Structure formats: C-alpha cells, structure tokens
CSV table of C-alpha atoms in Angstrom, one decimal:
chain,number,residue,atom,x,y,z
A,1,MET,CA,52.8,24.9,24.9
A,2,ALA,CA,49.5,24.2,24.0
A,3,ALA,CA,48.0,21.5,26.4
A,4,LEU,CA,48.0,18.0,25.2
A,5,TYR,CA,44.9,15.4,25.3
A,6,ALA,CA,45.2,11.4,25.2
A,7,CYS,CA,43.1,9.6,22.8
A,8,THR,CA,40.8,7.1,24.3
A,9,LYS,CA,41.9,4.5,21.9
A,10,CYS,CA,45.3,4.1,21.7
A,11,HIS,CA,46.2,6.9,24.4
A,12,GLN,CA,48.9,9.6,22.7
A,13,ARG,CA,49.0,12.6,23.3
A,14,PHE,CA,47.3,15.2,20.5
A,15,PRO,CA,46.1,18.7,20.3
A,16,PHE,CA,42.4,19.6,21.3
A,17,GLU,CA,41.5,20.0,18.0
A,18,ALA,CA,43.1,16.8,16.4
A,19,LEU,CA,40.5,14.6,18.6
A,20,SER,CA,37.3,13.6,17.6
A,21,GLN,CA,33.8,15.5,19.4
A,22,GLY,CA,32.2,12.5,20.7
A,23,GLN,CA,35.1,9.7,20.9
A,24,GLN,CA,37.8,11.6,21.4
A,25,LEU,CA,39.9,9.6,19.0
A,26,CYS,CA,42.8,10.8,16.8
A,27,LYS,CA,42.8,11.0,13.1
A,28,GLU,CA,43.7,7.4,12.6
A,29,CYS,CA,41.9,6.1,15.0
A,30,ARG,CA,39.0,7.3,13.6
A,31,ILE,CA,40.5,5.5,10.3
A,32,ALA,CA,41.1,2.4,11.6
A,33,HIS,CA,37.9,2.5,13.7
A,34,PRO,CA,34.8,4.1,12.2
A,35,VAL,CA,31.7,4.5,13.8
A,36,VAL,CA,29.6,2.0,11.5
A,37,LYS,CA,25.4,0.9,12.1
A,38,CYS,CA,25.0,-2.5,13.6
A,39,THR,CA,23.7,-5.1,10.9
A,40,TYR,CA,21.0,-6.3,13.3
A,41,CYS,CA,19.7,-3.4,15.9
A,42,ARG,CA,21.1,-0.6,13.7
A,43,THR,CA,22.3,1.6,16.0
A,44,GLU,CA,25.9,3.0,15.9
A,45,TYR,CA,28.8,1.6,17.3
A,46,GLN,CA,33.0,1.8,17.3
A,47,GLN,CA,34.3,-0.8,14.8
A,48,GLU,CA,36.8,-2.9,16.7
A,49,SER,CA,38.0,-4.8,13.5
A,50,LYS,CA,36.7,-5.0,10.0
A,51,THR,CA,34.4,-8.4,10.2
A,52,ASN,CA,32.7,-7.5,12.8
A,53,THR,CA,29.6,-6.0,11.6
A,54,ILE,CA,27.4,-6.2,14.9
A,55,CYS,CA,27.7,-4.4,18.4
A,56,LYS,CA,28.8,-6.4,21.4
A,57,LYS,CA,25.1,-6.2,22.6
A,58,CYS,CA,24.1,-7.8,19.4
A,59,ALA,CA,26.5,-10.1,19.6
A,60,GLN,CA,26.2,-11.2,23.7
A,61,ASN,CA,22.5,-11.7,21.9
A,62,VAL,CA,23.3,-14.1,19.3
A,63,GLN,CA,25.0,-16.6,21.8
A,64,LEU,CA,22.6,-16.7,24.1
A,65,TYR,CA,19.4,-17.0,21.1
A,66,GLY,CA,20.8,-17.4,18.1
A,67,THR,CA,20.4,-15.2,15.4
A,68,PRO,CA,17.7,-12.9,15.3
A,69,LYS,CA,14.0,-12.4,13.0
A,70,PRO,CA,12.5,-9.1,12.2
A,71,CYS,CA,10.3,-7.5,14.3
A,72,GLN,CA,6.7,-7.4,13.6
A,73,TYR,CA,6.7,-3.9,14.3
A,74,CYS,CA,9.7,-1.8,12.7
A,75,ASN,CA,10.8,-4.9,10.3
A,76,ILE,CA,14.9,-4.7,12.2
A,77,ILE,CA,16.2,-7.5,12.3
A,78,ALA,CA,16.6,-7.7,16.1
A,79,ALA,CA,14.1,-9.9,17.8
A,80,PHE,CA,16.3,-12.1,19.4
A,81,ILE,CA,12.8,-12.6,22.1
A,82,GLY,CA,9.8,-13.6,20.6
A,83,ASN,CA,8.6,-11.5,17.6
A,84,LYS,CA,9.2,-8.4,18.2
A,85,CYS,CA,12.7,-6.3,18.9
A,86,GLN,CA,13.9,-4.3,22.4
A,87,ARG,CA,13.9,-1.5,21.7
A,88,CYS,CA,9.7,-1.7,20.0
A,89,THR,CA,9.0,-3.4,23.5
A,90,ASN,CA,10.2,-1.2,25.6
A,91,SER,CA,8.3,1.1,23.7
A,92,GLU,CA,5.2,-0.8,24.3
A,93,LYS,CA,5.2,-1.2,27.3
A,94,LYS,CA,5.7,2.3,28.1
A,95,TYR,CA,3.4,4.1,25.5
A,96,GLY,CA,1.1,1.9,24.0
A,97,PRO,CA,0.3,0.4,20.7
A,98,PRO,CA,2.4,1.6,17.9
A,99,TYR,CA,1.6,4.0,14.9
A,100,SER,CA,1.6,4.4,11.6
A,101,CYS,CA,5.8,6.0,11.2
A,102,GLU,CA,4.7,9.8,8.8
A,103,GLN,CA,8.1,9.1,7.1
A,104,CYS,CA,8.1,5.2,6.1
A,105,LYS,CA,4.1,5.0,6.4
A,106,GLN,CA,5.5,1.5,8.4
A,107,GLN,CA,3.1,0.7,11.9
A,108,CYS,CA,6.3,0.8,14.3
A,109,ALA,CA,6.1,4.8,15.6
A,110,PHE,CA,4.9,5.2,19.3
A,111,ASP,CA,3.8,8.1,20.6
A,112,ARG,CA,5.5,10.1,23.6
A,113,LYS,CA,2.4,11.9,23.7
A,114,ASP,CA,4.3,15.3,24.4
A,115,ASP,CA,5.2,17.3,20.9
A,116,ARG,CA,8.7,18.6,22.4
A,117,LYS,CA,10.2,15.4,21.5
A,118,LYS,CA,8.9,15.1,17.9
A,119,VAL,CA,10.9,16.3,14.7
A,120,ASP,CA,9.3,19.4,13.7
A,121,GLY,CA,5.6,18.0,15.0
A,122,LYS,CA,5.6,14.8,12.9
A,123,LEU,CA,4.8,11.9,14.7
A,124,LEU,CA,8.3,9.3,13.6
A,125,CYS,CA,9.9,6.0,14.2
A,126,TRP,CA,13.2,5.6,15.6
A,127,LEU,CA,14.7,5.6,12.0
A,128,CYS,CA,13.1,8.0,10.3
A,129,THR,CA,13.3,10.0,13.5
A,130,LEU,CA,17.6,9.7,13.3
A,131,SER,CA,17.8,10.4,9.7
A,132,TYR,CA,15.4,13.0,10.0
A,133,LYS,CA,17.7,15.2,12.1
A,134,ARG,CA,20.7,14.0,10.4
A,135,VAL,CA,19.0,15.2,7.3
A,136,LEU,CA,18.4,18.6,9.9
A,137,GLN,CA,22.2,18.2,10.6
A,138,LYS,CA,23.8,18.3,7.3
A,139,THR,CA,21.0,21.7,6.1
A,140,LYS,CA,22.3,23.2,8.9
A,141,GLU,CA,26.1,22.1,8.5
A,142,GLN,CA,25.1,24.1,4.4
A,143,ARG,CA,24.0,26.7,5.7
A,144,LYS,CA,26.3,27.9,7.9
A,145,HIS,CA,29.3,26.8,5.1
A,146,LEU,CA,26.7,29.3,3.1
A,147,SER,CA,26.4,31.8,5.4
A,148,SER,CA,30.0,32.1,6.2
A,149,SER,CA,30.9,32.2,2.3
A,150,SER,CA,28.5,34.8,1.8
A,151,ARG,CA,30.5,36.5,4.6
A,152,ALA,CA,33.3,36.3,2.6
A,153,GLY,CA,31.9,37.6,-0.3
A,154,HIS,CA,30.5,40.4,1.8
A,155,GLN,CA,33.7,41.4,2.8
A,156,GLU,CA,35.6,41.4,-0.3
A,157,LYS,CA,32.4,43.7,-2.6
A,158,GLU,CA,32.8,46.1,0.6
A,159,GLN,CA,36.6,46.1,0.4
A,160,TYR,CA,36.3,46.3,-3.5
A,161,SER,CA,33.4,49.1,-3.0
A,162,ARG,CA,35.7,51.6,-0.8
A,163,LEU,CA,39.0,50.8,-3.0
A,164,SER,CA,37.2,51.6,-6.0
A,165,GLY,CA,35.5,54.8,-4.3
A,166,GLY,CA,32.0,53.5,-5.7
A,167,SER,CA,29.0,55.4,-4.2
A,168,HIS,CA,26.6,52.8,-5.6
A,169,TYR,CA,26.9,49.8,-3.7
A,170,ASN,CA,24.6,47.0,-3.5
A,171,SER,CA,25.2,44.9,-0.3
A,172,PHE,CA,24.8,41.5,-0.4
A,173,SER,CA,23.1,39.7,2.8
A,174,PRO,CA,24.1,36.5,4.6
A,175,ASP,CA,19.9,36.1,4.4
A,176,LEU,CA,19.7,35.8,0.9
A,177,ALA,CA,22.1,32.3,0.8
A,178,LEU,CA,19.5,31.4,3.4
A,179,ASP,CA,16.6,31.4,1.6
A,180,SER,CA,18.5,31.2,-2.2
A,181,PRO,CA,16.5,28.5,-4.2
A,182,GLY,CA,19.8,26.5,-4.5
A,183,THR,CA,19.7,25.7,-0.4
A,184,ASP,CA,16.1,24.3,-1.4
A,185,HIS,CA,17.8,22.4,-3.7
A,186,PHE,CA,20.3,21.4,-1.0
A,187,VAL,CA,18.0,20.1,1.2
A,188,ILE,CA,15.8,18.1,-0.8
A,189,ILE,CA,18.7,16.2,-2.2
A,190,ALA,CA,19.7,15.2,1.2
A,191,GLN,CA,16.8,14.2,2.4
A,192,LEU,CA,16.3,11.9,-1.1
A,193,LYS,CA,19.6,10.8,-0.4
A,194,GLU,CA,18.2,9.6,3.3
A,195,GLU,CA,15.2,7.7,1.6
A,196,VAL,CA,17.3,6.2,-0.6
A,197,ALA,CA,19.8,4.9,2.2
A,198,THR,CA,16.5,4.1,4.2
A,199,LEU,CA,15.0,2.3,1.1
A,200,LYS,CA,18.7,0.5,0.5
A,201,LYS,CA,18.7,-0.9,4.0
A,202,MET,CA,15.0,-2.2,4.1
A,203,LEU,CA,16.0,-3.9,1.1
A,204,HIS,CA,19.2,-5.0,2.0
A,205,GLN,CA,16.7,-6.4,5.4
A,206,LYS,CA,14.1,-8.0,3.0
A,207,ASP,CA,17.4,-10.3,1.3
A,208,GLN,CA,18.4,-10.9,4.8
A,209,MET,CA,14.4,-12.2,5.4
A,210,ILE,CA,14.6,-13.9,1.7
A,211,LEU,CA,18.2,-16.2,2.9
A,212,GLU,CA,17.2,-16.6,6.1
A,213,LYS,CA,14.1,-18.5,4.7
A,214,GLU,CA,15.4,-20.6,1.8
A,215,LYS,CA,17.9,-21.5,4.6
A,216,LYS,CA,15.1,-22.8,6.5
A,217,ILE,CA,13.8,-23.8,4.0
A,218,THR,CA,16.9,-26.3,2.5
A,219,GLU,CA,17.0,-27.4,6.4
A,220,LEU,CA,13.6,-28.3,6.3
A,221,LYS,CA,14.1,-30.0,3.2
A,222,ALA,CA,17.2,-32.5,3.8
A,223,ASP,CA,15.4,-32.9,6.8
A,224,PHE,CA,12.4,-34.8,5.2
A,225,GLN,CA,14.6,-36.3,3.3
A,226,TYR,CA,16.6,-37.8,5.6
A,227,GLN,CA,13.5,-38.7,7.6
A,228,GLU,CA,12.2,-40.5,4.9
A,229,SER,CA,15.3,-42.6,3.8
A,230,GLN,CA,15.2,-44.0,7.6
A,231,MET,CA,11.4,-45.0,7.7
A,232,ARG,CA,12.6,-46.9,4.0
A,233,ALA,CA,15.2,-48.3,6.1
A,234,LYS,CA,13.2,-49.0,8.6
A,235,MET,CA,10.5,-50.9,6.3
A,236,ASN,CA,12.8,-52.9,4.7
A,237,GLN,CA,14.1,-54.0,8.0
A,238,MET,CA,10.7,-54.6,9.1
A,239,GLU,CA,10.6,-56.8,6.1
A,240,LYS,CA,12.9,-58.1,5.8
A,241,THR,CA,12.8,-59.7,9.9
A,242,HIS,CA,8.6,-60.5,8.5
A,243,LYS,CA,9.3,-62.6,5.9
A,244,GLU,CA,12.8,-64.8,8.3
A,245,VAL,CA,10.0,-65.1,11.0
A,246,THR,CA,7.5,-66.2,8.4
A,247,GLU,CA,9.9,-68.7,7.0
A,248,GLN,CA,11.0,-69.9,10.5
A,249,LEU,CA,7.1,-70.6,11.1
A,250,GLN,CA,6.5,-72.4,7.7
A,251,ALA,CA,9.8,-74.9,8.3
A,252,LYS,CA,8.3,-75.3,12.2
A,253,ASN,CA,5.1,-75.9,10.8
A,254,ARG,CA,7.2,-78.6,8.1
A,255,GLU,CA,8.6,-80.0,11.1
A,256,LEU,CA,5.5,-80.5,13.4
A,257,LEU,CA,3.5,-82.2,10.4
A,258,LYS,CA,6.4,-84.4,9.8
A,259,GLN,CA,6.3,-85.6,13.7
A,260,ALA,CA,2.6,-85.5,13.6
A,261,ALA,CA,2.5,-88.3,10.6
A,262,ALA,CA,5.5,-90.5,12.2
A,263,LEU,CA,4.0,-90.9,15.6
A,264,SER,CA,0.2,-91.4,13.3
A,265,LYS,CA,2.0,-94.3,11.0
A,266,SER,CA,4.0,-95.6,15.5
A,267,LYS,CA,0.6,-96.2,16.7
A,268,LYS,CA,-1.3,-97.2,13.2
A,269,SER,CA,1.5,-100.6,13.5
A,270,GLU,CA,1.4,-100.8,17.5
A,271,LYS,CA,-2.7,-101.5,16.4
A,272,SER,CA,-1.8,-103.8,13.7
A,273,GLY,CA,0.6,-105.3,15.1
A,274,ALA,CA,-1.6,-106.4,18.8
A,275,MET,CA,-4.8,-107.6,16.4
A,276,THR,CA,-2.4,-110.2,14.9
A,277,SER,CA,-1.3,-111.3,17.8
A,278,PRO,CA,-3.1,-114.7,19.3
C-alpha cells in the first residue's frame, strides 16, 4: 500500500502525487484557498476567503497605519510609512538609489552589483523580475511538452517504419521542435500576455490612486463646507450679540439722560425756592 501524506490545511491524508509541491495542499484546499496576489504589496499568499484580498502583513499594517499610498519608486500601493514601500526602503539602504527598469522603464530597479542575480543580464525591478521568470517557466514547460510530444511522434514513426520495412526513414529530432517558429510564437505570446497583465495592474493601481484622490477631494470639500457653515453661524451669533449689547447700552444711556435731566430740574427748583424765600 502506497504511503499517504497529510494536507497542511485540512490534515486529511492523500497520496504524495495528489498534493501541491509548494504548500502540500490537496485539490479541494487548493480550490478553496487559491494562491493570489495581495492588492497592496503584490506578493503571493494563500487566500483564506474570497473577501480577503490583502495578505496578513498588509492587514496588520492597515490596522496600525491606515490605507497605504503608492510608493514613489515602484508605484505599488504599499507605502504605509512615508512615501516608500518597505521593499524599496530596504533595497535602497542595501544597494543605493534605484535605476530605470529595462522592462517597465520606471525608476525602481536596484543594482545588486552581481550579474548572477540578474535575469538574463537585465536590470529589472521586482515586479518585472517575477513576470520575466513566469514567462521563462511557461516557456520551459511548453518546450518540455513539445519535446515529449515530438518524442512520442518519433517513436510512432520509427515503429511505423519498422513495420512497413521502409529503408529511407527520415528521423524527426526533438531539437527541431525546440527551434521551430511555433516555439518562438509561444514565447512572444507569453511575453505579451505578461506585459498586458502588468499594464492592467498598473491601470488598476492608477484607478485606485484616482479614487483615493477623489475621495480626499470630497472629504476636503465637505470639511470646507462644514467650516464655512460654522463660521457663518459664529458671525451671525456675534452680530446678534453685538446688536443686543448696543441696544442695552442705548437703553442705559437714555436712562442716564433722564436721571441727569431730573437732577438738573430739581436743582433749578431748589435755587428758585431759595431766592423767593425772605
């Protein structure tokens, strides 16, 4: 009986071939928890639920620092502190200022001074490096598939040649399939697909930036209207208070004038009485 191995998610036992190579997940867990890219930092992570679109690290940073801003170098929306994401900040400290990426032309590629770490000798940024490696992996798998298909065709032709007894058999080499124009087309198509996916991501990031700016503008307008209404209410209250104080002062002034007139009249009457008395 073949040995069984436990799935790292549901812990049920399956044959080793039924589990994924990286996470050691069964088929049902791979469907329920697919590997997706984080909306913010663009790293791949295992999705716990369909509503969860950011990785655990970004979720913690959102709780601590709020919604991130686009990085001033790579333009990835992952700058929680300052204007640079953590990846670019660490790379800048280690390798110095960034250079222009040979693929996306953004100023976000860091020169590690080691040609072995470059992708085919190209200075690429992190996102373009991942895309380029995916293209190479797909091309490698396609060539492997073509090679296996050509070997099967070669065996069939050889068997047919033996059965038919033909002396002029033209062998079909697998290397011809690897160098055929169709393979180049596969590579070009894969590269174009990766470029389209990268452009879509950049467009999505730009849309998010525009939405964030529109949201900020709306908040500023609402705050301005609130402050303006508060200022108007304050001015109206001050005007009302000033009017009331003015009326009180005017009433008090009239009262004082009446008192002064009464005192003046009483003094005159006292003087006239003193002059008429013997």
